[in-house]
Coordinates of C-alpha atoms and ligand atoms in Angstrom, one line a residue:
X1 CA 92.1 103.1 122.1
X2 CA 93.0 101.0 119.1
X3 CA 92.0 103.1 116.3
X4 CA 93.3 100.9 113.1
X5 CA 95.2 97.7 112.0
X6 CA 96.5 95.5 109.6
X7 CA 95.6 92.7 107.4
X8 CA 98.6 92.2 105.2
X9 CA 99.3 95.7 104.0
X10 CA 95.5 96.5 104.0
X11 CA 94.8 99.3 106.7
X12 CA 91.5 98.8 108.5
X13 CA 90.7 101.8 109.8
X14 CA 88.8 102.0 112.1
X15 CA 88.7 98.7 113.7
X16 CA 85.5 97.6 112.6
X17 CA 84.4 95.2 110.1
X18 CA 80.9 94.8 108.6
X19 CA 80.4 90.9 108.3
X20 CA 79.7 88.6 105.4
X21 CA 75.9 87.9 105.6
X22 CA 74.0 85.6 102.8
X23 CA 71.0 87.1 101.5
X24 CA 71.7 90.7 102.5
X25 CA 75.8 92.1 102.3
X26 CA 75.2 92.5 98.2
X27 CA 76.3 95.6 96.5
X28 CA 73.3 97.6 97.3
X29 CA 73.8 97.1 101.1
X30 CA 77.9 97.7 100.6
X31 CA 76.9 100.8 98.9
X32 CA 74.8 102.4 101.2
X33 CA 77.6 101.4 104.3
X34 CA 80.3 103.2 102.2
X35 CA 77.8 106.2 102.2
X36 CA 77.0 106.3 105.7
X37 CA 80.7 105.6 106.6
X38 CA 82.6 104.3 109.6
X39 CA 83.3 100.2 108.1
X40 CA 87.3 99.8 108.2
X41 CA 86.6 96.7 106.1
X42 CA 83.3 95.9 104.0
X43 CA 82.7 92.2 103.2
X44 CA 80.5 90.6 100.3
X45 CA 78.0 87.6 100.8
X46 CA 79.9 84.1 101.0
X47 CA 80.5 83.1 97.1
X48 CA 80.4 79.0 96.2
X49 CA 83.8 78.7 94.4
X50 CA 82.3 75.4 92.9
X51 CA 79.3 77.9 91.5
X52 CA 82.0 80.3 90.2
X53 CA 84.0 77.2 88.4
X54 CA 81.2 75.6 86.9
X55 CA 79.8 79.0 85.6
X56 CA 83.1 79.3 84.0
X57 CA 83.2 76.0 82.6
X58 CA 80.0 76.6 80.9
X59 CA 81.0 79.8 80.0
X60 CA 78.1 81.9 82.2
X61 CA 78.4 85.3 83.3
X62 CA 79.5 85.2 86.8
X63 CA 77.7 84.6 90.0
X64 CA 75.4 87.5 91.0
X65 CA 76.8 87.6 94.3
X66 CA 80.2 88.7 92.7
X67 CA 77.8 91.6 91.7
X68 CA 80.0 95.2 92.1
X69 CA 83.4 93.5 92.7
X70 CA 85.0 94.4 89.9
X71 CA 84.7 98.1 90.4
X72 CA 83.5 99.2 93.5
X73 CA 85.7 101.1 95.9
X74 CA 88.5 99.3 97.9
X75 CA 88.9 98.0 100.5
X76 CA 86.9 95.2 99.8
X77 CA 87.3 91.5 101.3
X78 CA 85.0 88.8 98.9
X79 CA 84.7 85.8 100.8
X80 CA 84.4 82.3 99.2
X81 CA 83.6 78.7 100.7
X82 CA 84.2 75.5 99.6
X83 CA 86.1 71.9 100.5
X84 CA 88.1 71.6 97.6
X85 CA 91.5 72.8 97.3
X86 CA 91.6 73.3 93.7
X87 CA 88.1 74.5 93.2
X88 CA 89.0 77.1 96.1
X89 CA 91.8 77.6 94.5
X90 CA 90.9 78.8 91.2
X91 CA 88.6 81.9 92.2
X92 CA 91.3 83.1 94.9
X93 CA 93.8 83.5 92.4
X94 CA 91.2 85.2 90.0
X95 CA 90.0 87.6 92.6
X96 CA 93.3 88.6 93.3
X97 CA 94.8 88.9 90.1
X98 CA 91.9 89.4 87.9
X99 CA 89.4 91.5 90.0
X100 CA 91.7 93.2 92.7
X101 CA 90.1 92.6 96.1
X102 CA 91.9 93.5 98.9
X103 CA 91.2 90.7 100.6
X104 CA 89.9 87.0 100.3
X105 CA 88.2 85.3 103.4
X106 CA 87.6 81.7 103.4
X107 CA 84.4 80.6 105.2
X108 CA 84.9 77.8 108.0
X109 CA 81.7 79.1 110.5
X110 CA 78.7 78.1 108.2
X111 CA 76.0 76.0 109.7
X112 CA 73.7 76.0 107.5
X113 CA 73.2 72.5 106.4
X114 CA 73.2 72.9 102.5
X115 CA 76.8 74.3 103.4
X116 CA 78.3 71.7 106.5
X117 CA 76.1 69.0 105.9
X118 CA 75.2 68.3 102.2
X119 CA 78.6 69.9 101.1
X120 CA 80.7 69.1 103.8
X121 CA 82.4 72.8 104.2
X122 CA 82.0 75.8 106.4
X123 CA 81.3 75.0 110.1
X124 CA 81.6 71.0 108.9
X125 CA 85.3 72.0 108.6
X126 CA 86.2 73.1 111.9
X127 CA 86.7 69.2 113.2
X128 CA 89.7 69.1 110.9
X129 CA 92.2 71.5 111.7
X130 CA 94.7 69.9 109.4
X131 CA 91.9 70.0 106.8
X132 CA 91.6 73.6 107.7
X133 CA 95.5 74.8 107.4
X134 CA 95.7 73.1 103.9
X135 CA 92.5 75.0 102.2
X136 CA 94.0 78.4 103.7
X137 CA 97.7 77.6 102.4
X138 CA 96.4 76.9 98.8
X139 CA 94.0 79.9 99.1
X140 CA 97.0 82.4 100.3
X141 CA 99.5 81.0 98.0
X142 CA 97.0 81.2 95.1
X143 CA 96.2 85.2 95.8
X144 CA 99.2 85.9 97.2
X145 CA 100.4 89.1 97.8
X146 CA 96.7 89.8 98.5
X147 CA 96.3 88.7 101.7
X148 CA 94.0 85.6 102.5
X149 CA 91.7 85.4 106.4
X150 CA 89.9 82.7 107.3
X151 CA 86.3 83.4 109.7
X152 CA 85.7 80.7 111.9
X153 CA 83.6 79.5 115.0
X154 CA 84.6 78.4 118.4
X155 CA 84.1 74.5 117.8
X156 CA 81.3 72.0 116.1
X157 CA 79.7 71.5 119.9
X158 CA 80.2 73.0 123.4
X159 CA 82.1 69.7 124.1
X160 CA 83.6 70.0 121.0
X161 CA 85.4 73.7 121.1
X162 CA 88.6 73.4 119.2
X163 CA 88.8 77.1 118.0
X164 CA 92.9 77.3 119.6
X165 CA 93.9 74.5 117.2
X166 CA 92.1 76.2 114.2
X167 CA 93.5 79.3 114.9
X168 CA 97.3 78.1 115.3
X169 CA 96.5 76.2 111.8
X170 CA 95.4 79.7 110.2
X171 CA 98.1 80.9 111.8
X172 CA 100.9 78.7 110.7
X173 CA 99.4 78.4 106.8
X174 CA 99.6 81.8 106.1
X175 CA 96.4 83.5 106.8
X176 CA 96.2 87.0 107.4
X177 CA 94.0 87.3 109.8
X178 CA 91.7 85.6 111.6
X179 CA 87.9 86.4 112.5
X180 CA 85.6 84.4 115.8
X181 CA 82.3 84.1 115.7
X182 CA 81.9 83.1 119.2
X183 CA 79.5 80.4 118.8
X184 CA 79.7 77.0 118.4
X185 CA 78.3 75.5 114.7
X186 CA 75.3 73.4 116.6
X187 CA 74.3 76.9 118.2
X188 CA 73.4 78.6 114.7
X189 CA 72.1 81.4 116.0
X190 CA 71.2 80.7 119.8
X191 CA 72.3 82.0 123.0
X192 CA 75.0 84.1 123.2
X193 CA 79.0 84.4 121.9
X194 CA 81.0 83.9 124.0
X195 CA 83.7 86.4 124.1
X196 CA 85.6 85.2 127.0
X197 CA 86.4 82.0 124.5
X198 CA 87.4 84.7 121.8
X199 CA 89.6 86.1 124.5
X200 CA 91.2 82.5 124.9
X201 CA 92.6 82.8 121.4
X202 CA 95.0 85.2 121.8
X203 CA 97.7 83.7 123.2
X204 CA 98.5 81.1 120.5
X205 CA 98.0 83.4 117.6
X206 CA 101.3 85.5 117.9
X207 CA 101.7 87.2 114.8
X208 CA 98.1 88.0 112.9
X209 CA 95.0 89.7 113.9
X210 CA 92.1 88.8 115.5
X211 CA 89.0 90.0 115.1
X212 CA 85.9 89.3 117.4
X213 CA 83.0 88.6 116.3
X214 CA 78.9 88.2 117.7
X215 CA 76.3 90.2 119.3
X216 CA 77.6 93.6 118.8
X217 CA 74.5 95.3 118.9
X218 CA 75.1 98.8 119.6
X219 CA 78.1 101.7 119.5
X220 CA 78.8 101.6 123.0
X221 CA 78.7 97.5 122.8
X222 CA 81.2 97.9 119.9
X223 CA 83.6 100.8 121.9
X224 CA 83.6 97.8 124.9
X225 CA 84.4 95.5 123.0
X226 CA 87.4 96.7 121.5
X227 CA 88.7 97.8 125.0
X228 CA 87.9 95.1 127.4
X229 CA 88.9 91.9 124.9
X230 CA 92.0 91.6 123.3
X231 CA 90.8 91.4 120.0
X232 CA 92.2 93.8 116.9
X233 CA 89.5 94.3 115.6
X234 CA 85.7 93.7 115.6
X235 CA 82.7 92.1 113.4
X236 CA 79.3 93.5 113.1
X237 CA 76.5 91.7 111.5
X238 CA 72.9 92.0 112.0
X239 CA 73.4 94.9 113.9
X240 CA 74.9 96.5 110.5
X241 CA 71.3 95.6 108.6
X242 CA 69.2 97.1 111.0
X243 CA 71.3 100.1 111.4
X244 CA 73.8 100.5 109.2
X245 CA 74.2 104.0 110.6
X246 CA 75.6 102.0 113.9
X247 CA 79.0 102.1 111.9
X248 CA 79.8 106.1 111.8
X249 CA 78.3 106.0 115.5
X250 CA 81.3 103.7 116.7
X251 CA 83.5 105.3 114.6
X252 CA 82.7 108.7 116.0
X253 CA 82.6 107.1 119.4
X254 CA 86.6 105.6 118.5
X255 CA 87.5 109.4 117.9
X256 CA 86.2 110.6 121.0
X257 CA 83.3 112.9 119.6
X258 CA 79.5 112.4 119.7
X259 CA 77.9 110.3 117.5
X260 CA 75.4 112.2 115.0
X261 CA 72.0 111.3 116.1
X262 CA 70.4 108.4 114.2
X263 CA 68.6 109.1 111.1
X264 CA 65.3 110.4 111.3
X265 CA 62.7 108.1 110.0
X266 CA 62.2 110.1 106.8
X267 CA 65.8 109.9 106.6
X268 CA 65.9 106.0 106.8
X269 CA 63.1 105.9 103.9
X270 CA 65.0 107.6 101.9
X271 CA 67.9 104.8 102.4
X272 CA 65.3 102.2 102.3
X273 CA 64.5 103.8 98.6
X274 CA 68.0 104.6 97.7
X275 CA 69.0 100.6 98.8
X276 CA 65.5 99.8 96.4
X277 CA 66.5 101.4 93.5
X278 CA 69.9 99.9 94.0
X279 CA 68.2 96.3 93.9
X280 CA 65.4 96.7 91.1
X281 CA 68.2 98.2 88.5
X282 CA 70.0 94.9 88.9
X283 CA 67.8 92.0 89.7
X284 CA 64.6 93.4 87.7
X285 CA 61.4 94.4 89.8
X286 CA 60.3 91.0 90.5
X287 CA 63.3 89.3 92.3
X288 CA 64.3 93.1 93.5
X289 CA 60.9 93.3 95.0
X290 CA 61.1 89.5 96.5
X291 CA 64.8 90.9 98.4
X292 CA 63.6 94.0 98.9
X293 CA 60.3 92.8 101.7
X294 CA 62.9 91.2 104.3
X295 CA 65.7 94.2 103.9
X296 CA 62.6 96.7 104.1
X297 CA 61.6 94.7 107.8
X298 CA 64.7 95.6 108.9
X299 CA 64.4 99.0 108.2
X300 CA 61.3 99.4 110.4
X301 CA 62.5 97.8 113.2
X302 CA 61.6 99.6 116.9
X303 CA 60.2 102.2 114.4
X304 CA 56.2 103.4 115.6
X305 CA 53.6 101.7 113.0
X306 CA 56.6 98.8 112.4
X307 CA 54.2 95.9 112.2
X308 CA 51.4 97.9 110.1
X309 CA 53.8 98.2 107.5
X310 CA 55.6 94.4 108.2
X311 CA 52.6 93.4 107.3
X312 CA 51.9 95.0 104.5
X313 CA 55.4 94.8 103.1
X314 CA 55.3 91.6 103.3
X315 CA 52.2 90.8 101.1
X316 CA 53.2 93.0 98.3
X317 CA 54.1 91.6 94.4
X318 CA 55.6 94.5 92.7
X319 CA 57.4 97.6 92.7
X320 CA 54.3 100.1 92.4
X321 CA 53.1 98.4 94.9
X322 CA 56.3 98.3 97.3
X323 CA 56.9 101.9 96.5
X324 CA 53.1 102.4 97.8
X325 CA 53.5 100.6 100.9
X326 CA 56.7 102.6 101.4
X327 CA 54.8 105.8 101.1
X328 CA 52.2 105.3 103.2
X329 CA 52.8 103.4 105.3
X330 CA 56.6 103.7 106.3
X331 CA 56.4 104.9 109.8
X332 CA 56.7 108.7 109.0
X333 CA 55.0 110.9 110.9
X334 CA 54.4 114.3 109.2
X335 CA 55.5 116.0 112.2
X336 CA 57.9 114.2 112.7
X337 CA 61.3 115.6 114.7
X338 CA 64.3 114.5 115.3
X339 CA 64.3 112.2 118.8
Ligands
LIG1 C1 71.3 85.9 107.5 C2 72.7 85.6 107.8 C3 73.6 85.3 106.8 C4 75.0 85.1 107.1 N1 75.8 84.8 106.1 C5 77.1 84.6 106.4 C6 78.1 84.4 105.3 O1 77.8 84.5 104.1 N2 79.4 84.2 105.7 C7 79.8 84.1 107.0 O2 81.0 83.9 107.3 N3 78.9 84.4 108.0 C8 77.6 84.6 107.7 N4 76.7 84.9 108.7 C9 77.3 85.0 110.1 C10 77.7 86.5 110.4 O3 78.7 86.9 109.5 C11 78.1 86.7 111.8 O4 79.2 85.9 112.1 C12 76.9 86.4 112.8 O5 75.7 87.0 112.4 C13 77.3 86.9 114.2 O6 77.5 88.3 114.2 P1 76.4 89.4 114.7 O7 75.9 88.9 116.0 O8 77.1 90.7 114.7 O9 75.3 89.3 113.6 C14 75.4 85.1 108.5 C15 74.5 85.4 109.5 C16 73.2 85.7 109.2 C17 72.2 86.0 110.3

């Protein structure tokens, strides 16, 4: 069983990565993965390295989603997007050499149209391999020796899968790894990856990692995974936010013990609160409030009472109040045992 590998000199251990997700990997959510243990690499939101230049220019305090970087426990990968070579350039080099990430991922699997349509990176990328190799040359020569990975997709369409080319361009311009999402950029988020065209990969990228990525959405999923596709690793997303415990399961699974049982769900109100309290110190009780309603959602999920206390979550304005819906309504049975 692979129990660890390498991205540069940076041991990921054990072969699981929790995924860059906008909206929801901030430092709050890294911080309660590194307490429930398990992630062999944690991974920030995607950060607009024309955002962070501009903020510079203007002499702004940095981007909130750079939020923790600075001094929260390695090993970390930030992960920036962009088209521009210089622009990408210039926060590469400064999270390597000024902020000390141990990785820098460069996003090429956005579909989201503010990011491959109106700005014509992310997933937009993927139809110019060429395009591709440059962007991730500049980035690892800029951060260099910190190593620099590039997350893709399989293709723009179905018709359209070019993911072998991509790769042998990360490959050849020094990337240090390389993540799948195996979906194609029109699918967003629809039907299924497709692991058997992860698979297909392997054999033209000879000397870097790869690391599968896409409906992971349990332990025994992730154990599978990692022993049935020739990946060296995996990526786990929204499985992560729902159950960010699912990390130490699959980690204790990779070891060959029994996973601890899931928290109970007093247990995972007491994350909920901790991830709360997290929020509100930084972003103030009004925006903390406004991230907090969708992140408390995924709490609940398959959780008795779940859509009593959607809905009420979901309605509320301030903290008192969220920290009254919490209470009373947050799927807690007094008597509750462990299942
Ligand atoms: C809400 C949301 C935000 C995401 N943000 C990012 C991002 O910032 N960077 C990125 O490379 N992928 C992003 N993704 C894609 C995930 O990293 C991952 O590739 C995808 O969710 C598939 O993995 P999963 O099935 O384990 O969730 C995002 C996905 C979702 C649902």
């Amino acid at each position: 069983m692979k129990t660890f590998f390498k991205i540069g000199n940076v041991v990921v251990s054990p072969p699981v990565l929790s995924a860059p997700m906008a909206g929801y990997t901030n430092y709050a959510h890294r911080e309660l993965l590194r307490r429930l243990g398990g992630v062999g690499l944690i991974a920030t939101e995607m950060v607009s390295a024309r955002a962070f230049v501009c903020m510079g220019e203007r002499g702004d305090d940095e981007p909130e989603r750079l939020w923790g970087v600075r001094d929260e426990p390695r090993p970390l990968s930030v992960q920036i997007w962009d088209n521009c070579p210089e622009t990408l350039e210039e926060l590469a080099g400064k999270l390597a050499h000024d902020f000390h990430v141990s990785v820098v991922d460069l996003n090429f699997g956005c579909p989201a149209p503010a990011i491959a349509k109106r700005s014509a990176s992310g997933s937009y990328l993927l139809r110019y391999p060429e395009k591709v190799g440059e962007l991730v040359e500049r980035v690892a020569r800029a951060c260099a020796p910190t190593p620099a990975t590039a997350k893709i997709r399989l293709g723009v369409t179905r018709d359209s899968i070019n993911a072998r080319d991509v790769a042998q361009a990360v490959e050849g311009a020094g990337a240090a790894a390389l993540t799948v999402h195996g979906r194609t950029a029109k699918q967003m988020y629809s039907g299924l990856a497709d692991w058997d065209e992860i698979a297909k990969i392997r054999d033209v990228i000879k000397s870097i990692p790869l690391i599968g990525n896409g409906d992971i959405k349990t332990a025994q999923e992730a154990v599978a995974r990692l022993e049935n596709y020739p990946v060296d690793g995996i990526m786990i997303g929204r499985a992560g936010i729902d159950r960010p415990w699912i990390f130490r399961e699959i980690a204790c699974l990779l070891r060959g013990e029994t996973p601890p049982p899931a928290p109970t769900p007093r247990e995972q109100r007491d994350l909920l609160l901790s991830h709360y309290d997290l929020v509100v110190k930084r972003f103030g009780s009004e925006l903390g409030v406004k991230l907090m309603r969708k992140i408390a959602c995924h709490y609940s999920k398959g959780l008795p009472g779940a859509r009593v206390f959607r809905d009420r979550i979901g309605r509320i304005k301030t903290g008192d109040e969220f920290l009254k819906v919490v209470a009373e309504d947050y799927c807690v049975d007094d008597s509750e045992e462990r299942a």
